[in-house]
XYZ file of C-alpha atoms in Angstrom:
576
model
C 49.327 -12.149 -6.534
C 48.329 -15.434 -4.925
C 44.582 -15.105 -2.921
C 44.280 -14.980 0.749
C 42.244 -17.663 2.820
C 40.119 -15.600 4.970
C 36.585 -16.575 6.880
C 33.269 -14.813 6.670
C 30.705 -15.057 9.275
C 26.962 -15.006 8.375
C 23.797 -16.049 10.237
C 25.672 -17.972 12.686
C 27.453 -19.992 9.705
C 31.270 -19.647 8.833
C 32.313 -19.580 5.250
C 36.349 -19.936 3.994
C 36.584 -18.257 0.867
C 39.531 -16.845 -1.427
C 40.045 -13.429 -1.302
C 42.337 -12.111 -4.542
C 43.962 -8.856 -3.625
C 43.912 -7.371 -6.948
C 39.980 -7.351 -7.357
C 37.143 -4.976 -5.634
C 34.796 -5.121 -2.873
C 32.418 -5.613 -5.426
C 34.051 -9.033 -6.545
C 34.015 -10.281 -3.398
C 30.207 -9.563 -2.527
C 29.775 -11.717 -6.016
C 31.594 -14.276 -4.131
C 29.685 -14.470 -1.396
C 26.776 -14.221 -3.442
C 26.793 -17.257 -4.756
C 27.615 -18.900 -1.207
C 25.111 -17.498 1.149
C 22.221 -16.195 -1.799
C 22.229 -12.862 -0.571
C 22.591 -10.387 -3.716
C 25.620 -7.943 -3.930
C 23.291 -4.844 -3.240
C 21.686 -6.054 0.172
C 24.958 -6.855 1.354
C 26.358 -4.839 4.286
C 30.457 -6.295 5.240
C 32.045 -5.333 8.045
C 36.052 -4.301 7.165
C 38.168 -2.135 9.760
C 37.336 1.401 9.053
C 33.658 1.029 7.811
C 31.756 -0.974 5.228
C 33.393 -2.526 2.466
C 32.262 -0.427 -0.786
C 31.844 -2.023 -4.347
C 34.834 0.518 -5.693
C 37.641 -0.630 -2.378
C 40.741 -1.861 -3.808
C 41.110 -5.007 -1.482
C 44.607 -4.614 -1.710
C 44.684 -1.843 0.554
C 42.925 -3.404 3.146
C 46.144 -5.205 4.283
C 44.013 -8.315 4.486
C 45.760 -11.562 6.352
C 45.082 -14.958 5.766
C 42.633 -16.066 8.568
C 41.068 -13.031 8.876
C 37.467 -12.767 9.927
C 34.405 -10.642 8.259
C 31.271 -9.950 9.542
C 28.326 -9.887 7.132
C 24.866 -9.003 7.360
C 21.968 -8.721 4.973
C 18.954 -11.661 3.696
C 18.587 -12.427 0.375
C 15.140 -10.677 -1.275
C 13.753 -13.909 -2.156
C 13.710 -15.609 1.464
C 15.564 -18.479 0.511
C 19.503 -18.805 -0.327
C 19.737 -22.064 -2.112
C 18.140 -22.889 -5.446
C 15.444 -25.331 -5.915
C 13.671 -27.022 -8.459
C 11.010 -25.502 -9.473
C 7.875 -26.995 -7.942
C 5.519 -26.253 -10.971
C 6.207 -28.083 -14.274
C 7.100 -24.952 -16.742
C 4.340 -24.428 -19.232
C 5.092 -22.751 -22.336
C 2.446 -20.545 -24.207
C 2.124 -23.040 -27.333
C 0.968 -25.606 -24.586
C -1.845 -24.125 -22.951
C -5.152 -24.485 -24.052
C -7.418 -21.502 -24.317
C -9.022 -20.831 -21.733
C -5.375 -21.438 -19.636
C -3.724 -18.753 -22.138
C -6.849 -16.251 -20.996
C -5.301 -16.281 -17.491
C -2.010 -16.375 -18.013
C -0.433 -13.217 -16.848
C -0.441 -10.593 -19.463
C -3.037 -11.812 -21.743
C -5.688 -9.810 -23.034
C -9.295 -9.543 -21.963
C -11.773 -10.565 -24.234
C -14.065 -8.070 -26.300
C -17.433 -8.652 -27.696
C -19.049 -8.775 -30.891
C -21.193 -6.295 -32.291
C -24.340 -8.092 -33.070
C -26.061 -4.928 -35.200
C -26.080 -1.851 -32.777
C -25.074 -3.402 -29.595
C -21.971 -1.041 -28.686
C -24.223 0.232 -25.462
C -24.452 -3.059 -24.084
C -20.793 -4.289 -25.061
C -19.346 -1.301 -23.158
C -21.331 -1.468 -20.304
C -21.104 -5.314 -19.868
C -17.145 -4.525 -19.916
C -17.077 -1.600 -17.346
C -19.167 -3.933 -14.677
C -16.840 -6.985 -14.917
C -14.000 -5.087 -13.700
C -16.059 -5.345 -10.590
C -14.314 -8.386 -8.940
C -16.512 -9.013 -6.205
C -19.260 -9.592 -8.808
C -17.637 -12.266 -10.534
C -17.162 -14.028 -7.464
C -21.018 -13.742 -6.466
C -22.020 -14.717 -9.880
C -20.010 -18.099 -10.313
C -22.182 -19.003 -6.813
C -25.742 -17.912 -8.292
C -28.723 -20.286 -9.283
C -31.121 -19.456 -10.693
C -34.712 -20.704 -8.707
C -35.983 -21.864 -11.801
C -34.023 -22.110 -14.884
C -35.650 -22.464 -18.225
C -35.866 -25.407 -20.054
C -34.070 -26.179 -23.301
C -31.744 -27.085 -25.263
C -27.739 -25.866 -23.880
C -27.115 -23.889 -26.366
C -23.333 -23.227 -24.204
C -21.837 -25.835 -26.806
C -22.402 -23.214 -29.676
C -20.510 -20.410 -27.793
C -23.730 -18.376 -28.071
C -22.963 -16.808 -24.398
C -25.438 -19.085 -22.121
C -28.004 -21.184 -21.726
C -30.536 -19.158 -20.116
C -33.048 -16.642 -20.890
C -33.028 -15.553 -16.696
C -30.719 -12.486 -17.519
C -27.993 -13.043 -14.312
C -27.929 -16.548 -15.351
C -26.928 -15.067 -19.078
C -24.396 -13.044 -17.338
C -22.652 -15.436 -14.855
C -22.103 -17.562 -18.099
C -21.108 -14.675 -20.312
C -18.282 -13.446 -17.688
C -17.340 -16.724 -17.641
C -16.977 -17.704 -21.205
C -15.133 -14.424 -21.297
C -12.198 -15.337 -18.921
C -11.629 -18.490 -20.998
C -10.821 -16.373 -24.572
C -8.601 -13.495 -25.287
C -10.841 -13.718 -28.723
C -13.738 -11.225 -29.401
C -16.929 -13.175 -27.955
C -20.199 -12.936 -29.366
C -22.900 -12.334 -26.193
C -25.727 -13.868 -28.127
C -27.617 -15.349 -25.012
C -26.892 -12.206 -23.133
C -28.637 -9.649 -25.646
C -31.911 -12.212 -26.214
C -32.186 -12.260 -22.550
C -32.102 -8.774 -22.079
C -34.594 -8.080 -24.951
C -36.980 -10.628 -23.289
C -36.645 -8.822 -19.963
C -36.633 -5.197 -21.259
C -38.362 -5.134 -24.871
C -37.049 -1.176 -25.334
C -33.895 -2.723 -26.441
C -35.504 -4.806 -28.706
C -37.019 -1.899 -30.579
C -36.333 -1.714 -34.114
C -34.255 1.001 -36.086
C -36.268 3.749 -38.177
C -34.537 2.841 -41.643
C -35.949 -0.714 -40.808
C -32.615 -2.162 -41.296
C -32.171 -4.354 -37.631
C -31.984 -2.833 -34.387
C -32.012 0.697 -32.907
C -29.273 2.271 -30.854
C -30.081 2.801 -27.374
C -28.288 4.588 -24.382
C -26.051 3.084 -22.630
C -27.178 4.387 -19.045
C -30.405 2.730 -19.647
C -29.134 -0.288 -20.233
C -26.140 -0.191 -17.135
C -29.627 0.916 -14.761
C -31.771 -2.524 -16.166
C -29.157 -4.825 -16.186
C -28.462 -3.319 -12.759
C -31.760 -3.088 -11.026
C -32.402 -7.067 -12.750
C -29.148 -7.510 -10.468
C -30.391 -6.010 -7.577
C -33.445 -8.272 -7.531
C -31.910 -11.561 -8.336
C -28.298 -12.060 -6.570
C -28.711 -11.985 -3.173
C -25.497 -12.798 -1.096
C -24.934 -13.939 2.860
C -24.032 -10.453 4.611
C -22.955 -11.728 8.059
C -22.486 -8.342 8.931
C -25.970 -7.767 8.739
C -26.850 -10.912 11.041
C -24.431 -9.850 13.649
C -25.957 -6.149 13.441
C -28.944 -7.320 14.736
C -27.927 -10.498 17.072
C -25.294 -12.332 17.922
C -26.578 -15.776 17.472
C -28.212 -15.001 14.316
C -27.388 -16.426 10.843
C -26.096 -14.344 7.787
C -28.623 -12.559 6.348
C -29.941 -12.539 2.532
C -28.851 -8.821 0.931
C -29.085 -7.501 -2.460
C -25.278 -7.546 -4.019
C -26.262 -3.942 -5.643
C -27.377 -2.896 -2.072
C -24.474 -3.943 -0.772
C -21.688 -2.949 -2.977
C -23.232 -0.366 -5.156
C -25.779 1.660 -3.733
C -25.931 4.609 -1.149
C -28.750 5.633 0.726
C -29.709 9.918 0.671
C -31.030 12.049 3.477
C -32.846 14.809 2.440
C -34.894 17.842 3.416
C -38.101 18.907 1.330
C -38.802 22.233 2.163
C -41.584 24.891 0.726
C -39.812 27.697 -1.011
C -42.957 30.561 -0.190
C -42.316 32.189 3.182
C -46.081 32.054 3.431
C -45.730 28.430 3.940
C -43.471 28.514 6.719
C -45.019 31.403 8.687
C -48.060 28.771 7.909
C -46.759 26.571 10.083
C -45.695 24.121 7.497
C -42.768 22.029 8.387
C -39.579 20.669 6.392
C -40.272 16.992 5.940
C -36.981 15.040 6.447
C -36.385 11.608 4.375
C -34.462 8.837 3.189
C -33.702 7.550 -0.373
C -31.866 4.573 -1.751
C -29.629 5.800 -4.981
C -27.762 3.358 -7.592
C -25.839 6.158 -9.000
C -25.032 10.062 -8.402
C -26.136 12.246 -11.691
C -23.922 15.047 -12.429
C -26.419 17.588 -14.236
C -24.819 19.871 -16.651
C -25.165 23.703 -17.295
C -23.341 26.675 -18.693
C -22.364 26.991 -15.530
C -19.922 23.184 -14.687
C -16.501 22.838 -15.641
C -16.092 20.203 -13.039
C -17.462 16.565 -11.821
C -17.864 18.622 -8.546
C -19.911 21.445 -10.147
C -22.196 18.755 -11.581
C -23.031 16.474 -8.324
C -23.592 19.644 -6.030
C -26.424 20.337 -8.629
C -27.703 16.916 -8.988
C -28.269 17.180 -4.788
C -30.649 19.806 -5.114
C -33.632 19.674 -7.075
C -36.732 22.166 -7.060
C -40.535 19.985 -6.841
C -43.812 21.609 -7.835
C -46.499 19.774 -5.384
C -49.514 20.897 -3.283
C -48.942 22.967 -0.179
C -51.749 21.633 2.285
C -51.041 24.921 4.528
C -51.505 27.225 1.298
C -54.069 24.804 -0.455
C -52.002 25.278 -3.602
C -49.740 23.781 -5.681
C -46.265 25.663 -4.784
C -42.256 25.387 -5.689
C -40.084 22.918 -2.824
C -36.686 22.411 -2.472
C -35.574 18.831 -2.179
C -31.770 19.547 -0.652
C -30.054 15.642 -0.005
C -26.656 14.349 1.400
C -25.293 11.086 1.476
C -26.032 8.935 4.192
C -24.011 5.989 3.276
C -21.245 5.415 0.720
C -20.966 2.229 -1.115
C -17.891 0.559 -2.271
C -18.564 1.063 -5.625
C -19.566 4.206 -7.055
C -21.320 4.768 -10.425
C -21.395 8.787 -11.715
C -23.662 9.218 -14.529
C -23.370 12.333 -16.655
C -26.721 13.397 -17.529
C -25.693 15.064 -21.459
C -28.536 13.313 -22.944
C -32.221 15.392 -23.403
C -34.987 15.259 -25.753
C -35.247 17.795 -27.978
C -38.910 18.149 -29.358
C -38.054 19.888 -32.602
C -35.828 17.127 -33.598
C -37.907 14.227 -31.961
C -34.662 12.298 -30.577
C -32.278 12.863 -27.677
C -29.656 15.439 -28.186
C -26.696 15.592 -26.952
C -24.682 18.048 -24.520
C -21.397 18.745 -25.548
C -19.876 21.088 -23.245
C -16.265 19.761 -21.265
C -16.924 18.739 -18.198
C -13.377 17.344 -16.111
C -13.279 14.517 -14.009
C -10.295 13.373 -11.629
C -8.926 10.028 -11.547
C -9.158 10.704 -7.294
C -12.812 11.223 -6.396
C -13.244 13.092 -2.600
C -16.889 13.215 -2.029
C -16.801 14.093 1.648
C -18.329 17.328 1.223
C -21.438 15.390 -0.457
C -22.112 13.938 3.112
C -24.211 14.276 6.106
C -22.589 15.698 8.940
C -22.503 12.597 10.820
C -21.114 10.796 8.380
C -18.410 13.380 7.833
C -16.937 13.080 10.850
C -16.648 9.372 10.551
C -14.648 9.906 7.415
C -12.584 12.928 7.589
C -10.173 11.210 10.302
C -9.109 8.681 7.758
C -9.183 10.523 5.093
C -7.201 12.898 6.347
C -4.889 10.529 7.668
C -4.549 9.283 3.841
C -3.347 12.081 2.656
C -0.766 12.463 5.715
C 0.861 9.175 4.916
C 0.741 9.453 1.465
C 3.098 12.633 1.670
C 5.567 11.052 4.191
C 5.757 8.031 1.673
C 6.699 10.835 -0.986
C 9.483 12.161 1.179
C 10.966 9.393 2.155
C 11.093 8.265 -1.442
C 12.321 12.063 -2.316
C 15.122 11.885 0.644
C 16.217 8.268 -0.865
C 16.918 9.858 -4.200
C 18.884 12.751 -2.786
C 20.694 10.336 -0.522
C 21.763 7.970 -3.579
C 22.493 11.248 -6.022
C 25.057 11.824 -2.801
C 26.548 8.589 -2.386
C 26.778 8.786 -6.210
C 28.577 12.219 -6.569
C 30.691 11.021 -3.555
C 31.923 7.772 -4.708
C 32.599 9.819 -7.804
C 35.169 12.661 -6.324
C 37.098 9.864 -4.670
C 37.397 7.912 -7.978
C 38.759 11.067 -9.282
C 40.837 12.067 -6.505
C 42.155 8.202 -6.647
C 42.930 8.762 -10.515
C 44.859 12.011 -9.892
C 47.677 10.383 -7.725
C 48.491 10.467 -4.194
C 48.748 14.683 -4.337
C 45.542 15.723 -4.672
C 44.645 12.682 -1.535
C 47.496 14.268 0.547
C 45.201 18.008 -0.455
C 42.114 16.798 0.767
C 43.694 15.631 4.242
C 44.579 19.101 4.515
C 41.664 20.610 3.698
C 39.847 18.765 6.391
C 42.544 19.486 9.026
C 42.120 23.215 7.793
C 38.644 23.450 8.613
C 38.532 21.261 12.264
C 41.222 24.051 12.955
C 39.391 26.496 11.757
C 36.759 25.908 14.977
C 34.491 23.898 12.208
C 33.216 20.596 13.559
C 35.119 17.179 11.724
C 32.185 15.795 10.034
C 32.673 11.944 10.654
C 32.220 9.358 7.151
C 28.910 9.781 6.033
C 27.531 5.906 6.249
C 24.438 5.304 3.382
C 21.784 3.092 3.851
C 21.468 0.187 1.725
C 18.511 -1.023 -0.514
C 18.286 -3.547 2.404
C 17.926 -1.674 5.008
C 15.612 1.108 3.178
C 13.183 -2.143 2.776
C 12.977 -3.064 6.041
C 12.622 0.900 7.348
C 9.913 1.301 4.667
C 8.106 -2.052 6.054
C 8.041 -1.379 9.157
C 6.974 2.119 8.888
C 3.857 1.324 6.084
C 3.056 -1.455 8.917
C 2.631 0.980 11.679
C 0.712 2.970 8.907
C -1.652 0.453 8.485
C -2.349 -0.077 12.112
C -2.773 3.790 13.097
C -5.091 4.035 10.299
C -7.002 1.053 11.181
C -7.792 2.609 14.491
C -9.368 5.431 13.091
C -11.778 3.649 11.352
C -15.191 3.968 12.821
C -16.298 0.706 14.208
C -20.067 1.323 13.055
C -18.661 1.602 9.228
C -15.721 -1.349 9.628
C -18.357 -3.533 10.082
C -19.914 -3.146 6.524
C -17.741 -4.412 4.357
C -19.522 -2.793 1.409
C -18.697 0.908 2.162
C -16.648 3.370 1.861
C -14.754 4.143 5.396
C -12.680 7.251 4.057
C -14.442 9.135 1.249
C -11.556 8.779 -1.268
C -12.629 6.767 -4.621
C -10.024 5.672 -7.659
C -11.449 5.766 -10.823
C -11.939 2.179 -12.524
C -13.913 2.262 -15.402
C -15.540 4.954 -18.269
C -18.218 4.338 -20.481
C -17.776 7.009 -23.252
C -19.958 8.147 -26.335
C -19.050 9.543 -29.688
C -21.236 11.050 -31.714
C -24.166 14.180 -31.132
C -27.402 11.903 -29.931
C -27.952 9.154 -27.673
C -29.842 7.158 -30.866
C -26.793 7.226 -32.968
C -23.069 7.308 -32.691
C -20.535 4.880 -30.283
C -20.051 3.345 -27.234
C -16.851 2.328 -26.063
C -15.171 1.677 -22.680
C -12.150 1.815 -20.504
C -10.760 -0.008 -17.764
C -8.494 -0.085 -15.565
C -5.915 -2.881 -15.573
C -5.544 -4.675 -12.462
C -2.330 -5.845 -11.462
C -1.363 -9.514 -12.168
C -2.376 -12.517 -9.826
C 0.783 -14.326 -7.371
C -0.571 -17.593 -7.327
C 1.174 -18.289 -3.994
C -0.403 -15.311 -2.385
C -3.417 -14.902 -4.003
C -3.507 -11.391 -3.990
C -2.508 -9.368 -6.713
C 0.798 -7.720 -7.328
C 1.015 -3.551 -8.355
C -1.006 -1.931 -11.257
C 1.074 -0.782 -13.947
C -1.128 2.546 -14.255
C -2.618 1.547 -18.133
C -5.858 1.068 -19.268
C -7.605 -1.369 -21.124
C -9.664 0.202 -23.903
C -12.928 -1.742 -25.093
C -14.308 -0.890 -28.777
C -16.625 -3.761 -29.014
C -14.430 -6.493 -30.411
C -11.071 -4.735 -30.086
C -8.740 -4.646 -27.203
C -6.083 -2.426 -26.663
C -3.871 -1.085 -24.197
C -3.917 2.784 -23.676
C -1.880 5.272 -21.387
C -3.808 6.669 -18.159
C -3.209 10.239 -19.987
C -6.273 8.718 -22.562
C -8.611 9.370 -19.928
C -7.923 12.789 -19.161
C -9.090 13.214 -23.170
C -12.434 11.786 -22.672
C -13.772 15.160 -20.708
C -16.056 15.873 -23.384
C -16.120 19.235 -25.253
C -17.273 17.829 -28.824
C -18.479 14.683 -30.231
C -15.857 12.719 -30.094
C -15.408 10.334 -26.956
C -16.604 11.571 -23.579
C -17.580 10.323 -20.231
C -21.040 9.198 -20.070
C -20.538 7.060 -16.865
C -18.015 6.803 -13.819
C -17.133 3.694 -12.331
C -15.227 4.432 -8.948
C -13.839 2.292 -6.620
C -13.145 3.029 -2.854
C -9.472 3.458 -2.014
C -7.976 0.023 0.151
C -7.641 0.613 3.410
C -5.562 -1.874 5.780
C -7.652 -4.988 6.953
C -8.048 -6.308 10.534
C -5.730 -9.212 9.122
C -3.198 -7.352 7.545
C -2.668 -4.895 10.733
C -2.114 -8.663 12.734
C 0.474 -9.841 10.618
């Protein structure tokens, strides 16, 4: 059969194209594929009766020459023509190094165990998934650098003995390798500035093990000291015309500040007259203290806020027990959890280790940890969270059952096609059976396309964003370095094998971020694995891993939480 001239209308252009009788709709939508760019599943045609469908025989259209369709639909990528790439391609074998190191789905580098040093390696890897540190360390200077020789040509890690110096170029060294890297510079500049790592091991052969959680707390207080950042929240806080002001990066990003209650436990005291002194504390991490009694992260931090203090009572000139009961104040954006399984136990002169399970979520909520006030700041949003993440899940849910539909739809008809014109002619009747029956004709169901589910979906996560924009409070949107809902993902896990904190393994995980657009800038979706960091060695691990490193034994568990506050929708991204 000989094809029929017809015209299709699109964006305000008019395309003649063949039709040929004796293919499908879906032919044709290939057609005018590769005329307008718009892919065969975003395309919605226009035919008498309804929307032309993949399986339609065109024949039985009736189609005459000159005919008109109407299409709609954009193609995914913006643009229907192709172009020339405007990047020269560069293949794998052509990249040097440090380019291969950032090429999307290379591999981070490890580090070299130089005798012992698994509790530095592991925690050096959990705080570089911190981006925002990165950043701040390729800008820091060091007042006065030491003099030297640069002992960067070597690859020994830096040139420095000022330790954030000896980070900034370890980190960067780092993101130029996907080779194991040995952080020479690093470890003699943290032995300078804390000789208890430099302490040697009993046997006398090289250096002792050490805790890790020691050595995250001095390489993070050394931090807190020595990279200040411009906060101009901070300026504008306090005047308008003011300049930026000099914070701590720890203070900003990774500490919270307490309010507590110290209260004498003797009812003597209080009938005394003595009253509960009220006061503020800066904290760097939350320790979740374990007991017979915690199963649970939860179980653990609700301890770690209460603590009992033996001091003098001036009302009953004696020492006496107080209760120290605190709540968080502020949240920062970053939030370390330390798991306190370590103790020192006399008999055995060394620090023992607590075994029991202790579970951990990959969500952390720590609204109930708060002050009141700050409560009802968050709760709002973080309730608000939790709404939209359940409409996205039934949307997604209704989607499915919609295309399972169209699916077992399209399916009878094939069937009922296949069977001959009898079993078309039955169907009729069926349907004039029931309208006569008093039931309602149910019109042709129409389906969405993947199209038109996009756009829906954008336009409702947009008006998302911008209801749960308003409902941040204005006093936290203007620090940058909190937490605005109470919600925290889980990013990184320092773990430890072994029964004592002066002998077994440190290793750590982290989360993979999702790969760089270079035209955006911003990073595309996480595929939900984890990097896993035993000194040296790299690998990629399942999320399930983590849910194994609860403790329970002496192999692998938690020994510190790195969480991250969940994204929340930006003043920019609610005006686009």
């Amino acid at each position: 059969m000989e094809g029929i001239q017809v015209i299709v209308k699109h964006q305000g252009k008019r395309y003649e194209v063949e039709l040929d009788p004796t293919s499908t709709g879906e032919t044709f939508k290939f057609q005018l594929y590769s005329l307008t760019g718009v892919e065969p599943e975003r395309q919605k045609i226009l035919v008498k009766g309804g929307q032309l469908k993949d399986e339609t025989d065109l024949s039985s259209l009736g189609v005459k020459a000159g005919q008109t369709f109407i299409m709609m639909g954009t193609p995914s990528s913006g643009s229907s023509a192709l172009e020339r790439p405007k990047e020269k391609m560069k293949f794998m074998e052509d990249m040097t190094e440090a380019e291969a190191a950032k090429s999307e789905g290379a591999t981070p580098a490890g580090l070299v165990n130089l005798g012992n040093t698994c509790y530095m390696n592991s925690t050096l890897q959990t705080l570089r998934s911190v981006p925002e540190l990165q950043e701040e360390l390729q800008k820091y200077s060091a007042s006065s650098s030491s003099s030297g020789p640069d002992l960067n040509q070597f690859r020994l890690g830096g040139n420095s003995l000022d330790l954030t110096t000896s980070l900034r170029d370890l980190y960067k060294q780092m993101s130029e390798t996907q080779d194991g890297f040995p952080p020479m510079m690093f470890l003699t500049a943290l032995r300078t500035a804390f000789p208890q790592f430099a302490q040697k091991s009993k046997t006398g052969n090289g250096y002792a093990q050490q805790d890790a959680e020691e050595a995250w707390s001095q390489i993070v207080s050394q931090l807190r000291q020595k990279l200040k950042i411009k906060d101009a929240g901070a300026g504008a806080a306090e005047s308008s015309t003011q300049q930026a002001a000099d914070v701590s990066f720890i203070d900003k990003y990774l500490s919270g500040r307490f309010e507590s209650v110290l209260e004498c436990d003797e009812v003597a005291a209080r009938e005394g007259g003595e009253e509960p002194v009220n006061g503020e504390d800066v904290f760097l991490k939350l320790d979740c203290h374990i007991s017979k009694d915690t199963n649970h992260l939860r179980d653990g931090i609700l301890a770690g806020l209460e603590e009992k203090i033996e001091k003098k009572s001036t009302v009953l000139d004696r020492d006496a027990i107080y209760t120290k009961k605190s709540r968080i104040a502020r949240l920062p954006k970053y939030l370390t959890v330390h798991f306190v399984r370590f103790f020192w136990k006399r008999e055995a002169q060394k620090k023992a280790k607590i075994m029991r399970k202790v579970t951990f979520t990959h969500e952390l909520d720590v609204v109930e940890f708060c002050t009141e006030a700050l409560r009802k700041q968050l709760v709002p949003v973080r309730d608000k969270v939790r709404e939209i993440r359940k409409d996205e899940e039934d949307v997604t849910r209704a989607r499915k059952r919609q295309k399972m539909a169209h699916k077992q739809e399209e399916d009878r008809q094939r069937e009922l096609k296949a069977e001959g014109p009898a079993s078309e002619k039955k169907l009729a009747e069926d349907k004039m059976t029931e309208k006569k029956d008093g039931d309602a004709e149910m019109a042709d169901v129409v389906y969405k396309t993947d199209a038109e589910y996009d756009a829906e979906r954008a336009a409702s996560i947009q008006a998302a964003k911008q209801e749960l924009f308003s409902l941040i409070n204005p006093d936290l949107a203007k620090d940058d370095g909190a937490n605005k809902s109470g919600l925290y993902e889980l990013r990184g896990v320092v773990t430890h094998q072994g029964a004592s904190a002066d002998s077994g393994h440190y290793t750590s995980y982290v989360k993979k971020q999702g790969p760089m657009d270079p035209k955006t800038g911003k990073r595309k979706e996480e595929d939900g694995k984890w990097w896993w960091f035993n000194d040296e060695k790299v690998s990629e691990v399942e999320a399930e891993k983590i849910e194994t490193l609860s403790g329970g034994g002496e192999s692998h568990s938690a020994l510190i939480l790195l969480y991250r506050a969940i994204d929340l929708p930006t003043a920019e991204e609610v005006k686009q």
